[in-house]
């Protein structure tokens, strides 16, 4: 056992690390306004009705952002290890 925890991990990445990396790549691939809408709604739990005035966007545009973000994340999950095109 190596007491120095700063040494890089040898061997293949842990599956959880691969999932986390894939998720971060998916988030990074989203346009900033779509990513913000997703994070505020899905992570922070802000209702769609509250996002409309907060972001200054019409309801339909907020819905489109969420749909695009969800589709992109699902594409990344389906193509694990590859980089699918996202909006």
Tab-separated table of N, CA and C in Angstrom:
chain	number	residue	atom	x	y	z
A	1	UNK	N	0.846	-1.186	0.000
A	1	UNK	CA	0.000	0.000	0.000
A	1	UNK	C	0.880	1.234	0.000
A	2	UNK	N	0.584	2.173	-0.852
A	2	UNK	CA	1.377	3.390	-1.000
A	2	UNK	C	0.785	4.493	-0.144
A	3	UNK	N	1.530	4.999	0.848
A	3	UNK	CA	0.987	6.069	1.696
A	3	UNK	C	0.860	7.394	0.965
A	4	UNK	N	1.541	7.534	-0.172
A	4	UNK	CA	1.478	8.784	-0.938
A	4	UNK	C	0.259	8.744	-1.858
A	5	UNK	N	-0.812	9.406	-1.463
A	5	UNK	CA	-2.055	9.398	-2.243
A	5	UNK	C	-2.000	10.291	-3.470
A	6	UNK	N	-0.897	10.990	-3.683
A	6	UNK	CA	-0.796	11.885	-4.831
A	6	UNK	C	-0.369	11.146	-6.097
A	7	UNK	N	0.049	9.897	-5.972
A	7	UNK	CA	0.492	9.136	-7.134
A	7	UNK	C	-0.711	8.839	-8.025
A	8	UNK	N	-0.526	8.913	-9.351
A	8	UNK	CA	-1.632	8.628	-10.257
A	8	UNK	C	-2.054	7.172	-10.143
A	9	UNK	N	-3.319	6.930	-10.359
A	9	UNK	CA	-3.898	5.593	-10.301
A	9	UNK	C	-3.480	4.820	-11.545
A	10	UNK	N	-2.880	3.667	-11.336
A	10	UNK	CA	-2.468	2.837	-12.466
A	10	UNK	C	-3.606	1.907	-12.859
A	11	UNK	N	-3.651	1.570	-14.126
A	11	UNK	CA	-4.667	0.646	-14.603
A	11	UNK	C	-5.835	1.365	-15.226
A	12	UNK	N	-6.825	0.597	-15.647
A	12	UNK	CA	-7.982	1.203	-16.309
A	12	UNK	C	-8.812	2.038	-15.325
A	13	UNK	N	-9.480	3.053	-15.838
A	13	UNK	CA	-10.301	3.885	-14.953
A	13	UNK	C	-11.455	3.085	-14.369
A	14	UNK	N	-11.839	3.449	-13.190
A	14	UNK	CA	-12.976	2.825	-12.513
A	14	UNK	C	-14.244	3.152	-13.302
A	15	UNK	N	-15.209	2.218	-13.406
A	15	UNK	CA	-16.437	2.501	-14.177
A	15	UNK	C	-17.150	3.777	-13.746
A	16	UNK	N	-17.183	4.075	-12.459
A	16	UNK	CA	-17.850	5.301	-11.998
A	16	UNK	C	-17.142	6.532	-12.545
A	17	UNK	N	-15.814	6.467	-12.660
A	17	UNK	CA	-15.060	7.590	-13.234
A	17	UNK	C	-15.415	7.776	-14.702
A	18	UNK	N	-15.601	6.680	-15.418
A	18	UNK	CA	-15.971	6.756	-16.830
A	18	UNK	C	-17.357	7.373	-16.993
A	19	UNK	N	-18.279	6.989	-16.135
A	19	UNK	CA	-19.630	7.555	-16.197
A	19	UNK	C	-19.577	9.041	-15.897
A	20	UNK	N	-18.847	9.427	-14.862
A	20	UNK	CA	-18.724	10.836	-14.484
A	20	UNK	C	-18.099	11.637	-15.617
A	21	UNK	N	-17.046	11.125	-16.216
A	21	UNK	CA	-16.373	11.811	-17.318
A	21	UNK	C	-17.315	11.961	-18.514
A	22	UNK	N	-18.064	10.921	-18.835
A	22	UNK	CA	-19.026	10.986	-19.939
A	22	UNK	C	-20.081	12.039	-19.668
A	23	UNK	N	-20.589	12.074	-18.433
A	23	UNK	CA	-21.602	13.065	-18.063
A	23	UNK	C	-21.046	14.483	-18.174
A	24	UNK	N	-19.832	14.702	-17.708
A	24	UNK	CA	-19.230	16.043	-17.802
A	24	UNK	C	-19.002	16.450	-19.256
A	25	UNK	N	-18.592	15.507	-20.090
A	25	UNK	CA	-18.422	15.816	-21.522
A	25	UNK	C	-19.763	16.179	-22.148
A	26	UNK	N	-20.810	15.473	-21.752
A	26	UNK	CA	-22.149	15.779	-22.275
A	26	UNK	C	-22.559	17.190	-21.863
A	27	UNK	N	-22.350	17.536	-20.602
A	27	UNK	CA	-22.687	18.888	-20.150
A	27	UNK	C	-21.873	19.938	-20.895
A	28	UNK	N	-20.585	19.675	-21.069
A	28	UNK	CA	-19.714	20.627	-21.775
A	28	UNK	C	-20.121	20.822	-23.228
A	29	UNK	N	-20.742	19.800	-23.827
A	29	UNK	CA	-21.112	19.900	-25.232
A	29	UNK	C	-22.363	20.747	-25.453
A	30	UNK	N	-23.096	21.015	-24.377
A	30	UNK	CA	-24.322	21.812	-24.500
A	30	UNK	C	-23.992	23.298	-24.648
A	31	UNK	N	-24.767	24.022	-25.430
A	31	UNK	CA	-24.619	25.478	-25.448
A	31	UNK	C	-24.872	26.021	-24.033
A	32	UNK	N	-24.225	27.113	-23.703
A	32	UNK	CA	-24.287	27.659	-22.342
A	32	UNK	C	-25.716	27.911	-21.869
A	33	UNK	N	-26.575	28.453	-22.738
A	33	UNK	CA	-27.942	28.756	-22.298
A	33	UNK	C	-28.758	27.488	-22.060
A	34	UNK	N	-28.504	26.452	-22.835
A	34	UNK	CA	-29.189	25.171	-22.651
A	34	UNK	C	-28.698	24.509	-21.365
A	35	UNK	N	-27.384	24.536	-21.147
A	35	UNK	CA	-26.793	23.963	-19.931
A	35	UNK	C	-27.326	24.667	-18.689
A	36	UNK	N	-27.417	25.990	-18.725
A	36	UNK	CA	-27.930	26.747	-17.589
A	36	UNK	C	-29.379	26.376	-17.288
A	37	UNK	N	-30.198	26.279	-18.320
A	37	UNK	CA	-31.597	25.901	-18.139
A	37	UNK	C	-31.686	24.519	-17.495
A	38	UNK	N	-30.909	23.580	-17.997
A	38	UNK	CA	-30.910	22.221	-17.449
A	38	UNK	C	-30.502	22.210	-15.982
A	39	UNK	N	-29.409	22.871	-15.662
A	39	UNK	CA	-28.912	22.850	-14.285
A	39	UNK	C	-29.872	23.537	-13.322
A	40	UNK	N	-30.424	24.664	-13.733
A	40	UNK	CA	-31.369	25.352	-12.860
A	40	UNK	C	-32.627	24.524	-12.632
A	41	UNK	N	-33.112	23.876	-13.685
A	41	UNK	CA	-34.349	23.103	-13.575
A	41	UNK	C	-34.121	21.738	-12.926
A	42	UNK	N	-33.223	20.948	-13.501
A	42	UNK	CA	-33.072	19.561	-13.065
A	42	UNK	C	-32.229	19.413	-11.801
A	43	UNK	N	-31.239	20.258	-11.619
A	43	UNK	CA	-30.359	20.121	-10.460
A	43	UNK	C	-30.820	21.009	-9.305
A	44	UNK	N	-31.071	22.276	-9.605
A	44	UNK	CA	-31.480	23.203	-8.546
A	44	UNK	C	-32.968	23.084	-8.220
A	45	UNK	N	-33.728	22.444	-9.098
A	45	UNK	CA	-35.143	22.222	-8.831
A	45	UNK	C	-36.040	23.428	-9.025
A	46	UNK	N	-35.586	24.379	-9.825
A	46	UNK	CA	-36.403	25.564	-10.087
A	46	UNK	C	-37.482	25.202	-11.110
A	47	UNK	N	-38.747	25.445	-10.783
A	47	UNK	CA	-39.828	25.101	-11.714
A	47	UNK	C	-39.726	25.902	-13.014
A	48	UNK	N	-40.224	25.298	-14.076
A	48	UNK	CA	-40.198	25.940	-15.392
A	48	UNK	C	-40.827	27.329	-15.343
A	49	UNK	N	-41.933	27.460	-14.627
A	49	UNK	CA	-42.629	28.749	-14.543
A	49	UNK	C	-41.737	29.832	-13.923
A	50	UNK	N	-40.833	29.440	-13.030
A	50	UNK	CA	-39.920	30.403	-12.416
A	50	UNK	C	-38.712	30.698	-13.305
A	51	UNK	N	-38.379	29.756	-14.195
A	51	UNK	CA	-37.245	29.976	-15.100
A	51	UNK	C	-37.564	31.025	-16.158
A	52	UNK	N	-38.812	31.096	-16.552
A	52	UNK	CA	-39.217	32.004	-17.635
A	52	UNK	C	-38.801	33.443	-17.330
A	53	UNK	N	-39.206	34.028	-16.196
A	53	UNK	CA	-38.759	35.397	-15.919
A	53	UNK	C	-37.277	35.464	-15.525
A	54	UNK	N	-36.790	34.409	-14.887
A	54	UNK	CA	-35.389	34.402	-14.451
A	54	UNK	C	-34.433	34.478	-15.639
A	55	UNK	N	-34.736	33.708	-16.679
A	55	UNK	CA	-33.870	33.676	-17.865
A	55	UNK	C	-34.301	34.663	-18.939
A	56	UNK	N	-35.510	35.222	-18.785
A	56	UNK	CA	-36.014	36.158	-19.786
A	56	UNK	C	-36.342	35.486	-21.107
A	57	UNK	N	-36.767	34.244	-21.018
A	57	UNK	CA	-37.100	33.481	-22.222
A	57	UNK	C	-38.569	33.085	-22.191
A	58	UNK	N	-39.186	32.931	-23.364
A	58	UNK	CA	-40.560	32.432	-23.393
A	58	UNK	C	-40.604	30.971	-22.922
A	59	UNK	N	-41.761	30.555	-22.468
A	59	UNK	CA	-41.938	29.198	-21.944
A	59	UNK	C	-41.514	28.139	-22.962
A	60	UNK	N	-41.902	28.320	-24.214
A	60	UNK	CA	-41.576	27.327	-25.245
A	60	UNK	C	-40.064	27.193	-25.426
A	61	UNK	N	-39.352	28.301	-25.345
A	61	UNK	CA	-37.884	28.259	-25.494
A	61	UNK	C	-37.248	27.510	-24.328
A	62	UNK	N	-37.748	27.741	-23.121
A	62	UNK	CA	-37.247	27.009	-21.948
A	62	UNK	C	-37.490	25.511	-22.123
A	63	UNK	N	-38.672	25.147	-22.595
A	63	UNK	CA	-38.988	23.736	-22.838
A	63	UNK	C	-38.056	23.139	-23.904
A	64	UNK	N	-37.805	23.908	-24.954
A	64	UNK	CA	-36.899	23.440	-26.011
A	64	UNK	C	-35.493	23.216	-25.458
A	65	UNK	N	-35.038	24.114	-24.607
A	65	UNK	CA	-33.711	23.954	-23.995
A	65	UNK	C	-33.652	22.661	-23.183
A	66	UNK	N	-34.682	22.426	-22.378
A	66	UNK	CA	-34.701	21.207	-21.561
A	66	UNK	C	-34.755	19.956	-22.423
A	67	UNK	N	-35.587	19.972	-23.455
A	67	UNK	CA	-35.681	18.817	-24.348
A	67	UNK	C	-34.348	18.546	-25.039
A	68	UNK	N	-33.688	19.591	-25.505
A	68	UNK	CA	-32.396	19.429	-26.180
A	68	UNK	C	-31.350	18.890	-25.209
A	69	UNK	N	-31.339	19.401	-23.995
A	69	UNK	CA	-30.370	18.938	-23.001
A	69	UNK	C	-30.615	17.482	-22.641
A	70	UNK	N	-31.869	17.125	-22.409
A	70	UNK	CA	-32.188	15.737	-22.068
A	70	UNK	C	-31.820	14.796	-23.220
A	71	UNK	N	-32.111	15.196	-24.441
A	71	UNK	CA	-31.775	14.370	-25.605
A	71	UNK	C	-30.272	14.170	-25.717
A	72	UNK	N	-29.519	15.222	-25.489
A	72	UNK	CA	-28.062	15.136	-25.573
A	72	UNK	C	-27.507	14.196	-24.501
A	73	UNK	N	-27.979	14.341	-23.271
A	73	UNK	CA	-27.511	13.477	-22.188
A	73	UNK	C	-27.879	12.017	-22.464
A	74	UNK	N	-29.067	11.801	-23.006
A	74	UNK	CA	-29.478	10.436	-23.338
A	74	UNK	C	-28.625	9.861	-24.464
A	75	UNK	N	-28.291	10.693	-25.459
A	75	UNK	CA	-27.412	10.232	-26.543
A	75	UNK	C	-26.054	9.828	-25.996
A	76	UNK	N	-25.510	10.636	-25.104
A	76	UNK	CA	-24.223	10.291	-24.504
A	76	UNK	C	-24.319	8.980	-23.723
A	77	UNK	N	-25.415	8.780	-23.023
A	77	UNK	CA	-25.588	7.543	-22.252
A	77	UNK	C	-25.698	6.336	-23.183
A	78	UNK	N	-26.413	6.499	-24.303
A	78	UNK	CA	-26.574	5.389	-25.259
A	78	UNK	C	-25.269	5.074	-25.989
A	79	UNK	N	-24.466	6.077	-26.213
A	79	UNK	CA	-23.205	5.903	-26.942
A	79	UNK	C	-22.026	6.017	-25.985
A	80	UNK	N	-22.133	5.376	-24.859
A	80	UNK	CA	-21.109	5.455	-23.815
A	80	UNK	C	-19.726	5.187	-24.399
A	81	UNK	N	-18.810	6.100	-24.155
A	81	UNK	CA	-17.454	5.964	-24.663
A	81	UNK	C	-17.232	6.675	-25.983
A	82	UNK	N	-18.291	7.027	-26.685
A	82	UNK	CA	-18.187	7.783	-27.939
A	82	UNK	C	-18.744	9.172	-27.702
A	83	UNK	N	-18.518	10.075	-28.624
A	83	UNK	CA	-19.021	11.431	-28.478
A	83	UNK	C	-20.055	11.706	-29.547
A	84	UNK	N	-21.356	11.606	-29.180
A	84	UNK	CA	-22.402	11.896	-30.160
A	84	UNK	C	-22.531	13.409	-30.361
A	85	UNK	N	-23.012	13.815	-31.514
A	85	UNK	CA	-23.214	15.243	-31.718
A	85	UNK	C	-24.408	15.736	-30.905
A	86	UNK	N	-24.256	16.874	-30.309
A	86	UNK	CA	-25.344	17.512	-29.560
A	86	UNK	C	-25.484	18.944	-30.050
A	87	UNK	N	-26.620	19.548	-29.719
A	87	UNK	CA	-26.843	20.918	-30.199
A	87	UNK	C	-25.791	21.901	-29.729
